[in-house]
CSV table of N, CA and C in Angstrom, one decimal:
chain,number,residue,atom,x,y,z
A,1,MET,N,77.9,80.5,117.3
A,1,MET,CA,79.3,80.1,117.0
A,1,MET,C,79.9,81.0,116.0
A,2,TYR,N,81.1,81.5,116.3
A,2,TYR,CA,81.8,82.4,115.4
A,2,TYR,C,83.0,81.7,114.8
A,3,ILE,N,83.4,82.1,113.6
A,3,ILE,CA,84.5,81.6,112.9
A,3,ILE,C,85.3,82.8,112.4
A,4,LEU,N,86.6,82.9,112.8
A,4,LEU,CA,87.5,83.9,112.4
A,4,LEU,C,88.5,83.4,111.3
A,5,ILE,N,88.5,84.1,110.2
A,5,ILE,CA,89.4,83.7,109.0
A,5,ILE,C,90.3,84.8,108.6
A,6,LEU,N,91.6,84.6,108.6
A,6,LEU,CA,92.5,85.6,108.1
A,6,LEU,C,93.0,85.1,106.7
A,7,THR,N,93.0,86.1,105.7
A,7,THR,CA,93.5,85.7,104.4
A,7,THR,C,94.5,86.8,103.9
A,8,GLN,N,95.3,86.5,103.0
A,8,GLN,CA,96.3,87.4,102.5
A,8,GLN,C,96.1,87.5,101.0
A,9,HIS,N,95.1,88.3,100.6
A,9,HIS,CA,94.9,88.5,99.1
A,9,HIS,C,95.1,90.0,98.8
A,10,LEU,N,95.6,90.8,99.8
A,10,LEU,CA,95.9,92.2,99.6
A,10,LEU,C,97.4,92.3,99.3
A,11,PRO,N,97.9,93.5,99.1
A,11,PRO,CA,99.4,93.7,98.9
A,11,PRO,C,100.1,93.2,100.1
A,12,PRO,N,101.4,92.8,99.9
A,12,PRO,CA,102.2,92.2,100.9
A,12,PRO,C,102.2,93.1,102.2
A,13,GLY,N,102.1,92.4,103.3
A,13,GLY,CA,102.1,93.1,104.6
A,13,GLY,C,100.7,93.5,105.1
A,14,ARG,N,99.7,93.3,104.3
A,14,ARG,CA,98.3,93.6,104.7
A,14,ARG,C,97.5,92.3,104.7
A,15,ILE,N,96.7,92.1,105.7
A,15,ILE,CA,95.8,90.9,105.7
A,15,ILE,C,94.4,91.4,105.8
A,16,SER,N,93.5,90.5,105.4
A,16,SER,CA,92.1,90.8,105.4
A,16,SER,C,91.5,89.9,106.5
A,17,LEU,N,90.7,90.5,107.3
A,17,LEU,CA,90.0,89.8,108.5
A,17,LEU,C,88.6,89.6,108.2
A,18,HIS,N,88.2,88.3,108.2
A,18,HIS,CA,86.8,87.9,108.0
A,18,HIS,C,86.2,87.3,109.2
A,19,LEU,N,85.1,87.8,109.7
A,19,LEU,CA,84.4,87.3,110.8
A,19,LEU,C,83.0,86.7,110.4
A,20,TYR,N,82.8,85.4,110.6
A,20,TYR,CA,81.6,84.8,110.2
A,20,TYR,C,80.8,84.3,111.4
A,21,PHE,N,79.5,84.2,111.4
A,21,PHE,CA,78.8,83.6,112.5
A,21,PHE,C,77.8,82.7,111.9
A,22,LEU,N,77.5,81.6,112.6
A,22,LEU,CA,76.5,80.6,112.2
A,22,LEU,C,75.2,80.9,112.9
A,23,ASN,N,74.1,80.9,112.2
A,23,ASN,CA,72.8,81.1,112.7
A,23,ASN,C,71.8,80.1,112.0
A,24,GLU,N,71.4,79.1,112.8
A,24,GLU,CA,70.5,78.1,112.3
A,24,GLU,C,71.0,77.4,111.0
A,25,GLY,N,72.3,77.2,111.0
A,25,GLY,CA,73.0,76.4,109.9
A,25,GLY,C,73.3,77.2,108.7
A,26,VAL,N,73.0,78.5,108.7
A,26,VAL,CA,73.3,79.4,107.6
A,26,VAL,C,74.5,80.2,107.9
A,27,LEU,N,75.4,80.4,106.9
A,27,LEU,CA,76.7,81.2,107.1
A,27,LEU,C,76.4,82.6,106.7
A,28,PHE,N,76.6,83.6,107.5
A,28,PHE,CA,76.5,85.0,107.2
A,28,PHE,C,77.8,85.6,107.3
A,29,HIS,N,78.0,86.7,106.5
A,29,HIS,CA,79.3,87.5,106.5
A,29,HIS,C,79.1,88.7,107.4
A,30,SER,N,80.1,89.1,108.1
A,30,SER,CA,79.9,90.3,109.0
A,30,SER,C,80.3,91.6,108.3
A,31,TYR,N,80.8,91.5,107.0
A,31,TYR,CA,81.1,92.7,106.3
A,31,TYR,C,82.2,93.6,107.0
A,32,THR,N,83.3,92.9,107.5
A,32,THR,CA,84.4,93.7,108.1
A,32,THR,C,85.5,94.0,107.1
A,33,LYS,N,85.4,93.5,105.9
A,33,LYS,CA,86.5,93.7,104.9
A,33,LYS,C,86.5,95.2,104.5
A,34,GLN,N,87.7,95.7,104.2
A,34,GLN,CA,87.9,97.0,103.7
A,34,GLN,C,88.7,97.0,102.4
A,35,GLY,N,88.4,97.9,101.5
A,35,GLY,CA,89.2,97.9,100.2
A,35,GLY,C,88.3,98.5,99.1
A,36,LYS,N,88.9,98.7,98.0
A,36,LYS,CA,88.2,99.3,96.8
A,36,LYS,C,87.1,98.3,96.4
A,37,GLY,N,85.9,98.8,96.2
A,37,GLY,CA,84.8,98.0,95.7
A,37,GLY,C,84.1,97.2,96.8
A,38,GLU,N,84.6,97.3,98.0
A,38,GLU,CA,83.9,96.5,99.1
A,38,GLU,C,82.6,97.1,99.5
A,39,HIS,N,81.7,96.3,99.9
A,39,HIS,CA,80.3,96.7,100.4
A,39,HIS,C,79.5,97.4,99.2
A,40,GLY,N,79.9,97.2,98.0
A,40,GLY,CA,79.2,97.8,96.8
A,40,GLY,C,79.5,99.2,96.6
A,41,LYS,N,80.6,99.7,97.3
A,41,LYS,CA,81.0,101.1,97.1
A,41,LYS,C,81.7,101.3,95.7
A,42,PRO,N,81.7,102.5,95.1
A,42,PRO,CA,82.3,102.7,93.8
A,42,PRO,C,83.8,102.5,93.9
A,43,TYR,N,84.4,102.2,92.8
A,43,TYR,CA,85.9,102.0,92.7
A,43,TYR,C,86.4,103.4,92.1
A,44,PRO,N,87.1,104.1,92.9
A,44,PRO,CA,87.6,105.4,92.3
A,44,PRO,C,88.7,105.3,91.3
A,45,LEU,N,88.6,106.0,90.2
A,45,LEU,CA,89.6,105.9,89.1
A,45,LEU,C,90.3,107.3,89.0
A,46,THR,N,91.6,107.2,88.7
A,46,THR,CA,92.3,108.5,88.3
A,46,THR,C,92.1,108.8,86.9
A,47,GLU,N,92.6,109.9,86.4
A,47,GLU,CA,92.4,110.3,85.0
A,47,GLU,C,93.1,109.3,84.1
A,48,GLU,N,94.3,108.8,84.4
A,48,GLU,CA,95.0,107.9,83.5
A,48,GLU,C,94.3,106.5,83.5
A,49,GLU,N,93.5,106.2,84.5
A,49,GLU,CA,92.9,104.9,84.6
A,49,GLU,C,91.5,104.8,83.9
A,50,CYS,N,91.1,106.0,83.5
A,50,CYS,CA,89.7,106.1,82.8
A,50,CYS,C,89.9,105.9,81.3
A,51,ASP,N,90.1,104.7,80.9
A,51,ASP,CA,90.1,104.3,79.4
A,51,ASP,C,88.9,103.6,79.1
A,52,ASP,N,88.0,104.3,78.3
A,52,ASP,CA,86.7,103.8,77.9
A,52,ASP,C,86.8,102.8,76.8
A,53,SER,N,87.9,102.6,76.1
A,53,SER,CA,88.0,101.7,74.9
A,53,SER,C,87.6,100.3,75.3
A,54,ALA,N,88.2,99.8,76.4
A,54,ALA,CA,87.9,98.4,76.9
A,54,ALA,C,86.5,98.3,77.3
A,55,TYR,N,85.9,99.3,77.9
A,55,TYR,CA,84.5,99.3,78.3
A,55,TYR,C,83.6,99.2,77.1
A,56,ARG,N,83.9,100.0,76.0
A,56,ARG,CA,83.1,99.9,74.8
A,56,ARG,C,83.2,98.5,74.1
A,57,GLU,N,84.4,97.9,74.2
A,57,GLU,CA,84.6,96.6,73.5
A,57,GLU,C,84.0,95.5,74.3
A,58,ASN,N,84.1,95.5,75.7
A,58,ASN,CA,83.7,94.3,76.5
A,58,ASN,C,82.4,94.5,77.3
A,59,GLY,N,82.0,95.8,77.5
A,59,GLY,CA,80.8,96.1,78.2
A,59,GLY,C,81.1,96.2,79.7
A,60,PHE,N,82.3,96.1,80.1
A,60,PHE,CA,82.7,96.3,81.5
A,60,PHE,C,84.1,96.9,81.6
A,61,ASN,N,84.5,97.4,82.7
A,61,ASN,CA,85.8,98.0,82.9
A,61,ASN,C,86.8,96.9,83.3
A,62,ILE,N,87.6,96.5,82.4
A,62,ILE,CA,88.6,95.4,82.7
A,62,ILE,C,89.6,95.8,83.8
A,63,TYR,N,90.0,97.0,83.8
A,63,TYR,CA,91.0,97.5,84.8
A,63,TYR,C,90.4,97.3,86.2
A,64,VAL,N,89.1,97.8,86.4
A,64,VAL,CA,88.5,97.7,87.7
A,64,VAL,C,88.2,96.2,88.0
A,65,SER,N,87.8,95.5,87.0
A,65,SER,CA,87.5,94.0,87.3
A,65,SER,C,88.7,93.3,87.7
A,66,ASN,N,89.9,93.6,87.2
A,66,ASN,CA,91.2,93.0,87.6
A,66,ASN,C,91.7,93.5,89.0
A,67,ASN,N,91.2,94.6,89.5
A,67,ASN,CA,91.7,95.1,90.7
A,67,ASN,C,90.8,95.1,91.9
A,68,ILE,N,89.6,94.5,91.8
A,68,ILE,CA,88.7,94.3,92.9
A,68,ILE,C,88.7,92.8,93.3
A,69,ALA,N,88.6,92.5,94.5
A,69,ALA,CA,88.6,91.1,95.0
A,69,ALA,C,87.4,90.3,94.5
A,70,LEU,N,87.6,89.1,94.1
A,70,LEU,CA,86.5,88.2,93.7
A,70,LEU,C,85.6,87.9,94.9
A,71,ASP,N,86.2,87.9,96.1
A,71,ASP,CA,85.4,87.5,97.2
A,71,ASP,C,85.0,88.8,98.0
A,72,ARG,N,84.8,89.9,97.3
A,72,ARG,CA,84.5,91.1,98.0
A,72,ARG,C,83.1,91.0,98.7
A,73,SER,N,82.8,91.8,99.7
A,73,SER,CA,81.5,91.7,100.3
A,73,SER,C,80.6,92.7,99.6
A,74,LEU,N,79.3,92.4,99.6
A,74,LEU,CA,78.3,93.2,99.0
A,74,LEU,C,77.2,93.4,100.0
A,75,PRO,N,76.5,94.6,99.9
A,75,PRO,CA,75.5,94.8,100.9
A,75,PRO,C,74.3,93.9,100.6
A,76,ASP,N,73.6,93.6,101.7
A,76,ASP,CA,72.4,92.7,101.7
A,76,ASP,C,71.2,93.6,101.2
A,77,ILE,N,70.7,93.4,100.0
A,77,ILE,CA,69.7,94.2,99.5
A,77,ILE,C,68.3,93.6,99.7
A,78,ARG,N,68.2,92.5,100.4
A,78,ARG,CA,66.9,91.8,100.6
A,78,ARG,C,66.1,92.7,101.5
A,79,HIS,N,64.8,92.5,101.4
A,79,HIS,CA,63.9,93.2,102.3
A,79,HIS,C,64.1,92.7,103.8
A,80,PRO,N,64.0,93.5,104.8
A,80,PRO,CA,64.3,93.1,106.2
A,80,PRO,C,63.6,91.9,106.6
A,81,LYS,N,62.4,91.7,106.1
A,81,LYS,CA,61.6,90.5,106.5
A,81,LYS,C,62.2,89.2,106.0
A,82,GLU,N,62.9,89.3,104.8
A,82,GLU,CA,63.5,88.2,104.2
A,82,GLU,C,64.9,87.8,104.7
A,83,ASN,N,65.6,88.7,105.3
A,83,ASN,CA,67.0,88.4,105.7
A,83,ASN,C,67.0,88.1,107.2
A,84,GLY,N,65.9,88.1,107.9
A,84,GLY,CA,65.9,87.7,109.3
A,84,GLY,C,66.1,88.8,110.3
A,85,ALA,N,66.3,90.1,109.8
A,85,ALA,CA,66.4,91.2,110.7
A,85,ALA,C,65.0,91.6,111.2
A,86,ASP,N,65.0,92.0,112.5
A,86,ASP,CA,63.7,92.4,113.1
A,86,ASP,C,63.5,93.9,113.0
C-alpha cells in the first residue's frame, strides 16, 4: 500500500513530494525529498553566512538550524540485516 503526501514547507510556488509505503505495519520513507540538508548531505554556506560566534556560544550553527527542514530525510545507517534489506 502506498501513501502520497504533498506538503508546502518550501518557498512559495514549490511543493515537497513524499512517497511512503507500508510494509508489515511499519511506515518507511522513500527519501524523495530534495533540499539543503536532505539525506544527511552538508548544508553549503557562503562567506557571509559563516559566522562562528553563534556556534561557539551555542554549540551548533543557528543559521543552518533555522534553514533546514525539521522533517528532513536522513539516510538509514542501520546494518542491512537490521533494516530488512536483502
